[in-house]
Short mmCIF file of C-alpha atoms in Angstrom, two decimals:
data_model
loop_
_atom_site.label_atom_id
_atom_site.label_comp_id
_atom_site.label_asym_id
_atom_site.label_seq_id
_atom_site.Cartn_x
_atom_site.Cartn_y
_atom_site.Cartn_z
CA MET A 1 62.73 52.05 65.70
CA ALA A 2 61.08 51.52 63.12
CA ASP A 3 63.24 52.96 61.21
CA ALA A 4 66.04 52.55 63.51
CA ASP A 5 69.92 49.89 61.88
CA LEU A 6 68.90 46.30 62.78
CA ASP A 7 72.18 46.25 64.11
CA ALA A 8 71.68 48.28 66.55
CA VAL A 9 68.94 46.35 67.45
CA ILE A 10 70.27 43.10 67.42
CA ARG A 11 73.47 44.52 70.06
CA GLN A 12 69.99 45.92 71.84
CA LEU A 13 68.36 42.41 71.53
CA ALA A 14 70.97 41.15 72.81
CA LYS A 15 71.48 42.96 75.72
CA GLN A 16 67.86 42.63 77.38
CA GLN A 17 68.93 38.82 76.77
CA ASN A 18 72.24 38.89 79.12
CA LYS A 19 69.84 40.55 81.47
CA THR A 20 67.53 38.50 81.65
CA ILE A 21 69.92 35.08 81.23
CA LEU A 22 72.23 37.19 84.12
CA ALA A 23 69.25 37.34 86.70
CA ALA A 24 68.56 33.73 85.68
CA ALA A 25 71.64 32.29 86.74
CA LYS A 26 71.04 34.36 89.72
CA LYS A 27 68.71 33.51 91.15
CA ARG A 28 69.77 29.46 90.54
CA ARG A 29 72.96 30.35 92.76
CA ASP A 30 70.62 32.09 95.51
CA ARG A 31 69.02 28.75 95.76
CA PHE A 32 71.85 27.29 95.57
CA ASN A 33 73.06 28.29 98.77
CA GLY A 34 70.15 28.69 100.69
CA MET A 35 69.83 24.44 100.08
CA ALA A 36 73.71 25.24 101.28
CA VAL A 37 72.54 26.78 104.43
CA LYS A 38 69.71 24.48 104.94
CA ALA A 39 72.02 21.47 104.43
CA LYS A 40 72.56 19.37 107.30
CA ASP A 41 76.19 18.13 106.25
CA LYS A 42 79.79 18.77 105.84
CA ASP A 43 79.92 17.62 101.95
CA ALA A 44 76.05 18.35 101.22
CA LYS A 45 77.22 21.80 102.40
CA GLU A 46 80.62 22.04 100.08
CA ARG A 47 78.29 20.22 96.90
CA PHE A 48 75.57 23.18 97.32
CA LYS A 49 77.99 25.25 97.84
CA MET A 50 80.45 24.10 94.41
CA LEU A 51 76.94 23.92 92.45
CA ALA A 52 76.10 28.09 93.31
CA ARG A 53 79.54 28.51 92.19
CA GLU A 54 79.69 26.71 88.29
CA ALA A 55 75.92 27.74 88.31
CA PHE A 56 76.73 31.02 88.30
CA GLU A 57 80.07 30.65 85.89
CA GLN A 58 78.83 28.89 83.67
CA ALA A 59 76.07 30.62 82.96
CA GLY A 60 78.31 33.59 82.66
CA ALA A 61 79.90 32.03 80.46
CA ALA A 62 77.09 31.54 77.99
CA ALA A 63 76.47 35.15 78.15
CA ARG A 64 79.47 36.32 77.64
CA ARG A 65 78.45 33.97 74.82
CA LEU A 66 75.29 35.45 73.71
CA LEU A 67 77.22 39.54 73.26
CA LEU A 68 80.00 38.05 71.37
CA SER A 69 77.48 35.82 68.92
CA ALA A 70 75.35 39.08 68.47
CA ASP A 71 78.85 41.34 67.70
CA ASN A 72 80.18 39.50 65.23
CA ALA A 73 76.04 39.06 63.36
CA ALA A 74 75.59 42.59 64.06
CA ASP A 75 78.56 43.11 62.72
CA SER A 76 78.52 41.05 59.80
CA TYR A 77 75.55 43.08 58.90
CA ALA A 78 76.53 46.84 58.76
CA ARG A 79 79.31 45.97 56.47
CA ALA A 80 76.85 44.44 54.56
CA MET A 81 75.29 46.96 53.90
CA ARG A 82 78.58 49.06 53.47
CA GLN A 83 79.83 47.23 51.56
CA ALA A 84 75.98 46.97 49.36
CA ALA A 85 74.99 50.97 49.45
CA ALA A 86 78.96 51.00 47.39
CA ALA A 87 78.87 48.55 44.78
CA GLU A 88 78.08 49.08 41.09
CA LEU A 89 74.79 48.08 39.38
CA PRO A 90 75.90 45.97 37.10
CA LYS A 91 75.16 47.80 33.77
CA LYS A 92 72.59 46.77 31.27
CA VAL A 93 73.36 44.93 27.81
CA GLU A 94 71.50 46.33 26.19
CA LYS A 95 70.36 43.79 23.06
CA LYS A 96 70.92 43.76 19.42
CA ALA A 97 67.77 43.81 17.51
CA GLU A 98 66.61 40.64 16.05
CA LYS A 99 65.39 40.46 11.93
CA PRO A 100 61.92 38.77 12.51
CA ALA A 101 63.72 36.47 8.91
CA ASP A 102 67.02 35.64 11.04
CA LYS A 103 64.35 33.60 13.07
CA ALA A 104 64.18 29.94 12.49
CA PRO A 105 60.70 28.63 13.34
CA ALA A 106 59.69 27.39 16.33
CA GLU A 107 59.34 23.84 15.52
CA ALA A 108 62.90 23.55 14.55
CA ALA A 109 63.91 25.18 17.57
CA SER A 110 62.30 23.06 19.88
CA PRO A 111 64.14 20.54 21.58
CA LYS A 112 61.47 18.31 22.21
CA ALA A 113 61.05 18.49 17.68
CA SER A 114 64.00 17.86 16.86
CA ARG A 115 63.29 14.45 19.07
CA ALA A 116 60.54 13.39 17.32
CA LYS A 117 61.29 14.37 14.16
CA ALA A 118 65.22 12.18 14.52
CA GLY A 119 62.46 9.67 15.69
CA LYS A 120 59.84 9.00 12.88
CA ALA A 121 62.78 9.75 10.20
CA ASN A 122 64.99 6.39 12.28
CA SER A 123 61.59 4.39 12.75
CA GLY A 124 61.86 2.46 9.46
CA LYS A 125 65.15 1.91 10.31
CA SER A 126 66.51 -1.39 12.71
CA SER A 127 68.34 -0.41 16.04
CA SER A 128 71.44 0.11 16.41
CA LYS A 129 71.51 -3.36 19.50
CA ALA A 130 70.35 -5.38 16.83
CA LYS A 131 71.98 -8.75 17.66
CA LYS A 132 75.05 -9.38 15.11
CA LYS A 133 75.97 -12.77 14.19
CA PRO A 134 79.27 -14.09 15.24
CA ALA A 135 81.87 -14.04 12.57
CA LYS A 136 82.29 -17.53 11.13
CA LYS A 137 86.28 -19.22 12.22
CA ALA A 138 88.56 -19.81 9.35
CA GLY A 139 90.36 -22.62 9.39
CA SER A 140 87.48 -25.40 11.45
#
């Protein structure tokens, strides 16, 4: 099974889980029906029979949802694999050979170095956030 397609494996596992769910539902239904037989009053018998029907019905619905989800997942996987197999490989762009003389020095290219240089150049100047003196009003 090592070389099997994963979509087939997904479907197979879902079928196994479906069988397990239905077997457990049948056991639960039989248990409730047994309790209905042992019940002493009519209301209790009806309640257990109703529980047996509901338990089996809900388990059947869960099993159907499981199979549908597994089928959707398997179909999606198979479709993705088909699309991946049909897709073209991206073309690699060959880089042009750059001359070493055209390259700038590593210090000038790095952002940290340029910030450090800018910080040294501005160290003697006053900061732009310096307080300004209010202008005098004319006519006072």
